[in-house]
mmCIF file of C-alpha atoms and ligand atoms in Angstrom:
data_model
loop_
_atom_site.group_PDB
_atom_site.id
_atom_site.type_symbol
_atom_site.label_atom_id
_atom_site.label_comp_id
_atom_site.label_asym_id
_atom_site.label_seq_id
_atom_site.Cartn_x
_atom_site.Cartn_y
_atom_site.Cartn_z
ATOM 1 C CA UNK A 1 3.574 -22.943 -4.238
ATOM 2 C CA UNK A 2 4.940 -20.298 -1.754
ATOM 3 C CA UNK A 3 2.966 -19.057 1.045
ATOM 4 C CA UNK A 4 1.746 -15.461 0.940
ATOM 5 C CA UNK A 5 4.347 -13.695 3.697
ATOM 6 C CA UNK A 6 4.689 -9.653 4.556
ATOM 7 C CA UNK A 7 8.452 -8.556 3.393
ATOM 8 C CA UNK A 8 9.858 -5.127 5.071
ATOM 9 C CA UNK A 9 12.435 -3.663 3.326
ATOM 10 C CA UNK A 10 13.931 -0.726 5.647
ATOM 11 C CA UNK A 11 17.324 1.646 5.371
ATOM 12 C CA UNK A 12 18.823 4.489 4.368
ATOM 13 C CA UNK A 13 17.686 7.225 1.676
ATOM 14 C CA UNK A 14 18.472 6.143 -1.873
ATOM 15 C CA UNK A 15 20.270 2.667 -1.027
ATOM 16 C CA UNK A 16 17.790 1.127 -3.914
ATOM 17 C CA UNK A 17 15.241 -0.104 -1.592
ATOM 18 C CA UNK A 18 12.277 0.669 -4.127
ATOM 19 C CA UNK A 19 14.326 -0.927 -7.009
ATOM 20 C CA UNK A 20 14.501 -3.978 -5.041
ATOM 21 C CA UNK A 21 10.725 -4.144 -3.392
ATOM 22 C CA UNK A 22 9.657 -3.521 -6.989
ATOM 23 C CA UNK A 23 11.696 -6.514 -8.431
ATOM 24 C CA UNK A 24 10.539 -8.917 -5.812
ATOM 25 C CA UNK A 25 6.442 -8.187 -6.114
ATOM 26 C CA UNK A 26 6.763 -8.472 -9.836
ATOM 27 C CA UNK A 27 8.991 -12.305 -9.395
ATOM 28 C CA UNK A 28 6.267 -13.311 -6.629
ATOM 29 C CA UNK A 29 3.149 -11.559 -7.749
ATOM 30 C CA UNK A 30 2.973 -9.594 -4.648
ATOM 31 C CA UNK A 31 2.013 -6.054 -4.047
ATOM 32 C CA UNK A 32 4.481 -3.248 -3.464
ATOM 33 C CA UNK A 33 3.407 -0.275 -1.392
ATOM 34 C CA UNK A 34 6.055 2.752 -1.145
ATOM 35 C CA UNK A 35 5.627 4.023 2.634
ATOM 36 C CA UNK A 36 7.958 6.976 1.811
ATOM 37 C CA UNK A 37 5.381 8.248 -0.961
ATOM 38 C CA UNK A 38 2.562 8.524 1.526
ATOM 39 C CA UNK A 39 5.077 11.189 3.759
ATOM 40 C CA UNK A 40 5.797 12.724 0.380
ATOM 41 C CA UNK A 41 2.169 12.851 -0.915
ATOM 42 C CA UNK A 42 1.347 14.400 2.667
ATOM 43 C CA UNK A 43 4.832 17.113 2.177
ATOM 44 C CA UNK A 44 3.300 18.194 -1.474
ATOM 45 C CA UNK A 45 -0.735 18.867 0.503
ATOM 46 C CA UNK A 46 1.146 20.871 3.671
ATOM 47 C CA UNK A 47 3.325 22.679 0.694
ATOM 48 C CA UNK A 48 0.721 23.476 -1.226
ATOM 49 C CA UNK A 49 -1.699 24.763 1.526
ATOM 50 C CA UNK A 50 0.840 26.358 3.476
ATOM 51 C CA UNK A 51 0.268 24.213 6.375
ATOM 52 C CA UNK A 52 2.232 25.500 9.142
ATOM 53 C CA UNK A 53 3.909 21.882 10.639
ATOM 54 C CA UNK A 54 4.859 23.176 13.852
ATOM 55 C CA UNK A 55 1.148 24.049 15.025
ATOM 56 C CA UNK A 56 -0.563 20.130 15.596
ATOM 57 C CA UNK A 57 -4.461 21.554 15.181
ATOM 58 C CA UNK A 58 -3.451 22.736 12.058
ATOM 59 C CA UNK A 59 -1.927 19.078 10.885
ATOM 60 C CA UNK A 60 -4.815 16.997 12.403
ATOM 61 C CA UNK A 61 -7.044 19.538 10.028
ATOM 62 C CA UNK A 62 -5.354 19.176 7.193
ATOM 63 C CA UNK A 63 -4.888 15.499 7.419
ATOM 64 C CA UNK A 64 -8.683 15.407 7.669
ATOM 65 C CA UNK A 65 -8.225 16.512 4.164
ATOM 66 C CA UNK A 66 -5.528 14.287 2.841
ATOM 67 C CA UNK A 67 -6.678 10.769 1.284
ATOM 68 C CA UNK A 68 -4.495 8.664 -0.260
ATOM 69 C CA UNK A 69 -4.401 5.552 -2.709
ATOM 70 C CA UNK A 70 -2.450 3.429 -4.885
ATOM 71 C CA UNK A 71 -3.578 2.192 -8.143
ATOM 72 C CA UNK A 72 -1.370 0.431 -10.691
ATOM 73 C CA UNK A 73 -0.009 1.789 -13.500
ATOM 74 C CA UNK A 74 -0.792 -0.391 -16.467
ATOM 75 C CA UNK A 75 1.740 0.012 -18.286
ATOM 76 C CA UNK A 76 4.608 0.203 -15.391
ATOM 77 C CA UNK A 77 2.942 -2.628 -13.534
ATOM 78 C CA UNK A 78 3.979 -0.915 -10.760
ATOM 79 C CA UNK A 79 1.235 0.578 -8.392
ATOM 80 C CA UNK A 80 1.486 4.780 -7.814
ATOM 81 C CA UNK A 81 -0.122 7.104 -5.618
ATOM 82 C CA UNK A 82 -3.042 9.420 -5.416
ATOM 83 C CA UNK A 83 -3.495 12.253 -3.163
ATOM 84 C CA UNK A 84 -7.252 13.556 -3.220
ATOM 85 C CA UNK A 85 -7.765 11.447 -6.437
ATOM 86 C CA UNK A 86 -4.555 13.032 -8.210
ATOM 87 C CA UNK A 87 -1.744 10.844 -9.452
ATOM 88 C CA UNK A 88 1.323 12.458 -7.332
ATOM 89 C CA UNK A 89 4.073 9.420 -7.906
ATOM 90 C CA UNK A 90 6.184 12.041 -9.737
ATOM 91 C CA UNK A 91 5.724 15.147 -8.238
ATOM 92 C CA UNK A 92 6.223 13.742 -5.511
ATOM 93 C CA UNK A 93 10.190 12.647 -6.411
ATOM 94 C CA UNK A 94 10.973 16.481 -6.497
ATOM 95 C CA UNK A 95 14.142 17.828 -4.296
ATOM 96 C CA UNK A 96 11.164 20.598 -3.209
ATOM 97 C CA UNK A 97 9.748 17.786 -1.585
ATOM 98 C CA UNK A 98 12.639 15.812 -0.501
ATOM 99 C CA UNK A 99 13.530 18.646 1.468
ATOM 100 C CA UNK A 100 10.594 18.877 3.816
ATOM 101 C CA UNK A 101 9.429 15.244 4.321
ATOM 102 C CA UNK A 102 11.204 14.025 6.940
ATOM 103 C CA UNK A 103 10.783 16.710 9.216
ATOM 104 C CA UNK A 104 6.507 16.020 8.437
ATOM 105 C CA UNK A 105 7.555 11.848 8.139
ATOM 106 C CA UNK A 106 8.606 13.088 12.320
ATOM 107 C CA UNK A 107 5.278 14.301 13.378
ATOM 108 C CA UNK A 108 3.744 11.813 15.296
ATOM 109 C CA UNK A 109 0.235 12.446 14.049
ATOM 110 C CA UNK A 110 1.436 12.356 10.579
ATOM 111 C CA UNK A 111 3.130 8.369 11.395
ATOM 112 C CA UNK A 112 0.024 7.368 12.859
ATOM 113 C CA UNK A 113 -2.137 8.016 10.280
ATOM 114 C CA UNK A 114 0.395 6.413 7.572
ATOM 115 C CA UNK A 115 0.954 3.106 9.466
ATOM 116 C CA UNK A 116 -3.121 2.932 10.236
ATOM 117 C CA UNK A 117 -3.189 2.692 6.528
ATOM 118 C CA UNK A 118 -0.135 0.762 5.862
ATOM 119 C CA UNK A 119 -0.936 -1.632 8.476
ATOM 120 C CA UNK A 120 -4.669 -2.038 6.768
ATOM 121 C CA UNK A 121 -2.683 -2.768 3.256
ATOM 122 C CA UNK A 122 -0.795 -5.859 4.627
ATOM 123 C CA UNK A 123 -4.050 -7.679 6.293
ATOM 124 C CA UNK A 124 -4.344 -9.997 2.942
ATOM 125 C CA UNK A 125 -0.805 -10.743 2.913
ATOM 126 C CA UNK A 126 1.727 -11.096 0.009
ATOM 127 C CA UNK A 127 2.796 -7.565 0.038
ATOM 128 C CA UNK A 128 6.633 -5.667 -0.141
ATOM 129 C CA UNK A 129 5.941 -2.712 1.821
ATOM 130 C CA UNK A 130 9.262 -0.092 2.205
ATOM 131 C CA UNK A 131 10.081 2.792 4.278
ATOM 132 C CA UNK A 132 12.018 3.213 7.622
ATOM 133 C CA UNK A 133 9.889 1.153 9.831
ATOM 134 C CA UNK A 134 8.342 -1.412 8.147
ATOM 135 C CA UNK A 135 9.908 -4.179 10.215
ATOM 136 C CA UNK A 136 10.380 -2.626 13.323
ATOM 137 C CA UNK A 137 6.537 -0.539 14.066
ATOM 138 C CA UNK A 138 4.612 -1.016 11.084
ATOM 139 C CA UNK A 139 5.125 -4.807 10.660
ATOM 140 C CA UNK A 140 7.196 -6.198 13.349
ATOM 141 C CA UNK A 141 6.201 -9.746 12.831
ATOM 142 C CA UNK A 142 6.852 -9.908 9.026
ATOM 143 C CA UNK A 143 8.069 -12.667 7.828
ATOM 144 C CA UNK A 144 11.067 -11.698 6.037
ATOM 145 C CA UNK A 145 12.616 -8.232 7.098
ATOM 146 C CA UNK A 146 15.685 -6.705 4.812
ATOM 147 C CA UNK A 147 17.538 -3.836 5.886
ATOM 148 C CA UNK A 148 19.351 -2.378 2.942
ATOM 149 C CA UNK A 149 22.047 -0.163 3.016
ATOM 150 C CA UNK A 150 25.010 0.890 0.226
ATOM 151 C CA UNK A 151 28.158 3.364 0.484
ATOM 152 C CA UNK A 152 27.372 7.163 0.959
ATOM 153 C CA UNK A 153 28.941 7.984 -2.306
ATOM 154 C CA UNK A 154 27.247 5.051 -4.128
ATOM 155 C CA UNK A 155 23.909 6.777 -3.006
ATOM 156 C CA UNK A 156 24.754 9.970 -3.929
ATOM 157 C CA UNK A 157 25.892 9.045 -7.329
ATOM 158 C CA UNK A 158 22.809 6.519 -7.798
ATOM 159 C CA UNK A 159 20.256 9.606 -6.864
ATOM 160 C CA UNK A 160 22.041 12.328 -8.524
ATOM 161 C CA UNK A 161 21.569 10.344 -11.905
ATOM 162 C CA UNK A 162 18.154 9.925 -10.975
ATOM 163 C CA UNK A 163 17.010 13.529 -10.180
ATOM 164 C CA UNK A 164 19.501 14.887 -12.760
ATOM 165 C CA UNK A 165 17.057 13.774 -15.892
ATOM 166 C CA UNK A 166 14.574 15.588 -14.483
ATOM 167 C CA UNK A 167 16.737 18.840 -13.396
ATOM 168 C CA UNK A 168 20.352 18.892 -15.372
ATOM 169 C CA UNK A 169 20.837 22.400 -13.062
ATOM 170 C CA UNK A 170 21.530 20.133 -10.156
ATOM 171 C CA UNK A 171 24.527 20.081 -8.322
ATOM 172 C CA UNK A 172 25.833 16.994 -6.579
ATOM 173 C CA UNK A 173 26.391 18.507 -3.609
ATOM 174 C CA UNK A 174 22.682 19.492 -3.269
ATOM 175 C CA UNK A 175 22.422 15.870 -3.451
ATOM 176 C CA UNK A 176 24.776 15.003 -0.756
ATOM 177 C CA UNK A 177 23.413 17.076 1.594
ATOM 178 C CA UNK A 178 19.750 16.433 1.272
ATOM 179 C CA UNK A 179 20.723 12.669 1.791
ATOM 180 C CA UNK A 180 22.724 13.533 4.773
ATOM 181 C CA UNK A 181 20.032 15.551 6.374
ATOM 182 C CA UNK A 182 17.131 13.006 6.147
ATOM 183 C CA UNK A 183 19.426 9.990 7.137
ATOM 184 C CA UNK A 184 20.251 12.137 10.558
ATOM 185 C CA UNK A 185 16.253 13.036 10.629
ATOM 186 C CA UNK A 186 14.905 10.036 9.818
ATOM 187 C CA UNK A 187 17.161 7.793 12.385
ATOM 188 C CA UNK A 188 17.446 10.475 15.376
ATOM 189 C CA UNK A 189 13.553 11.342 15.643
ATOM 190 C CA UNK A 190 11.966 10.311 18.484
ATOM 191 C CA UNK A 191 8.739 8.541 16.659
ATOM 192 C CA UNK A 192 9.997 5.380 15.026
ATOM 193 C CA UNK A 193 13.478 6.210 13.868
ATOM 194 C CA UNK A 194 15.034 4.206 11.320
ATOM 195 C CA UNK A 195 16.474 1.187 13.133
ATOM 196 C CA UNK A 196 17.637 -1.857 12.243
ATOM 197 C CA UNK A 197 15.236 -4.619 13.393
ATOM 198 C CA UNK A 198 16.980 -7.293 15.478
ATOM 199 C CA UNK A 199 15.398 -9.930 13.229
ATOM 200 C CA UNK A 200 16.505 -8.259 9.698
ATOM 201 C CA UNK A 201 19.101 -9.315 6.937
ATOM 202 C CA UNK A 202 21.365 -6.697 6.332
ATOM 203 C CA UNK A 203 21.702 -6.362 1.946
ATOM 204 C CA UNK A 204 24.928 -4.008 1.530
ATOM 205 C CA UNK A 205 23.955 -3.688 -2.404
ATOM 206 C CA UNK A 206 27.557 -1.313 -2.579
ATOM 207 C CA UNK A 207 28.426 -3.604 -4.957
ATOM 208 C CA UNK A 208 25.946 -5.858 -6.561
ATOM 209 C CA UNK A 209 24.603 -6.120 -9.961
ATOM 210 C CA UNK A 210 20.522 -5.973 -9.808
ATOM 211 C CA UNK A 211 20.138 -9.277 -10.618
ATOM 212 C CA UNK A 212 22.473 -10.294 -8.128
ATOM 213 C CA UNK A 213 20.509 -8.140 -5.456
ATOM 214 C CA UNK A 214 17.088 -9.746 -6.421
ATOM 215 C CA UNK A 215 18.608 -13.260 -6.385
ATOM 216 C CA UNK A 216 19.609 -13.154 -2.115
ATOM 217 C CA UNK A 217 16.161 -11.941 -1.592
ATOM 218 C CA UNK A 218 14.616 -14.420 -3.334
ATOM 219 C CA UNK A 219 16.781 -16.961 -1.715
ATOM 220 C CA UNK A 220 15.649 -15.620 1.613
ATOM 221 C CA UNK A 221 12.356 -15.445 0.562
ATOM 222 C CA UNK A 222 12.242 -19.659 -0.279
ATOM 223 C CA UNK A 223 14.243 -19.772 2.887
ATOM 224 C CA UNK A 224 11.558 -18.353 4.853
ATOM 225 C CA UNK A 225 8.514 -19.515 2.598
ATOM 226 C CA UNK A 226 9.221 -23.057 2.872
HETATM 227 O O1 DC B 1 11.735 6.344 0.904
HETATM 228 P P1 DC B 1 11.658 7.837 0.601
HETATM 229 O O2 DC B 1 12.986 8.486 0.432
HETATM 230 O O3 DC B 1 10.720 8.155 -0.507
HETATM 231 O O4 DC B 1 11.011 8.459 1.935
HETATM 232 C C1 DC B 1 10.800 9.844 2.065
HETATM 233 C C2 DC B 1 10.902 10.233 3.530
HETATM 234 O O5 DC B 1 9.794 9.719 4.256
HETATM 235 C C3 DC B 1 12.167 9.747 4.244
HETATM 236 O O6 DC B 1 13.161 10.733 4.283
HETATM 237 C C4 DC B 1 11.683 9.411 5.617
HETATM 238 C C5 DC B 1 10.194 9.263 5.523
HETATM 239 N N1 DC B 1 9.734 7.890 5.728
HETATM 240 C C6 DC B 1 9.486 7.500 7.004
HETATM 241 O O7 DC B 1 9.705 8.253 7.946
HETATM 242 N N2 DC B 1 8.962 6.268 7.245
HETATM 243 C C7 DC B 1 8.713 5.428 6.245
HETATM 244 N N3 DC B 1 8.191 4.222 6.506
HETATM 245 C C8 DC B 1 9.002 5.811 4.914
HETATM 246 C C9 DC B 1 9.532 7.052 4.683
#
């Protein structure tokens, strides 16, 4: 039997990270928590309540206002979230959204009261948590810490297919560029920038097969369980 452990899964936008964290909870009956939809949930309340992100008192309010949850989805298996006791898990995937979250995921009020909660989530253990500092702030002694990361135009492709189902009026380029400007956001902020921990294992999934992907973590996971 394998020990409960906390496993970080950090890196780049759209490099499959919540593909993989989702594959490993279901093969070890852990938990998977999606940082990144907390800063999204929070993107979607500023949106909609016009919250002006460059005045603080006006964040601290409105964060008074924002709670968040995850419950499972029954059928999925996979837990979603809830802002103010509305499922937002696909709202939340809009471009709308994807535009504005990393400039609120930069706020350092916003971080701290995502990683109070994130860091309350992992106290029992067994738990896939990932974002862009799961293994560096949020969890820096987990016990197995991945840093995934895949080819620019791999990541384009893989997102544009995702978001093009939901909006065929797309372009690709759109796509491109929003992934450009959140990978310079996300790892120049001052707050917590995306950063490879010194401790992680670096997953280039460029060119692996699902399976395949699942089949090193696990491997590091027995490694590291044993
Ligand atoms: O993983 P994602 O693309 O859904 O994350 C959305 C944004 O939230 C991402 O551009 C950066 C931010 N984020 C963060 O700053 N820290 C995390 N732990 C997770 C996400």
């Amino acid at each position: 039997m394998l020990k409960n452990i906390i496993i970080s899964i950090d890196g780049w936008s759209s490099c499959g990270k919540s593909t993989l964290a989702k594959q490993m909870a279901r093969a070890l009956g852990y938990v998977y928590i999606d940082s990144g939809a907390m800063y999204r949930a929070i993107t979607l309340y500023f949106i909609r309540h016009q919250v002006n992100i460059n005045d603080l008192s006006a964040v601290e309010q409105a964060l008074n206002k924002v709670e968040l949850s995850f419950s499972p989805n029954h059928k999925s298996g996979h837990s979603e979230i809830y802002l103010n006791g509305e499922n937002v898990e696909y709202v939340i995937r809009d471009l709308v959204i994807a535009e504005k979250v990393s400039e609120v995921a930069a706020i350092g009020i916003v971080r701290s009261f995502a990683v109070a909660q994130q860091q309350a989530m992992g106290k029992q253990k067994g738990i896939v948590m990932d974002g862009r500092d799961i293994g560096t702030v949020v969890f820096p002694d987990a016990e197995l810490k991945i840093f995934m990361t895949a080819d620019m135009d791999i990541r384009v492709q893989r997102r544009y297919q995702e978001l093009y189902e939901k909006n065929p009026n797309i372009t690709i380029e759109e796509v491109r560029k929003n992934l450009a400007h959140r990978d310079h956001i996300d790892s120049t902020r001052e707050i917590s920038p995306l950063r490879q921990a010194a401790d992680a294992l670096v997953l280039d999934n460029s060119h692996l097969t699902m399976q395949e992907q699942l089949q090193i973590a696990l491997n590091w996971v027995k490694e590291r369980c044993l």
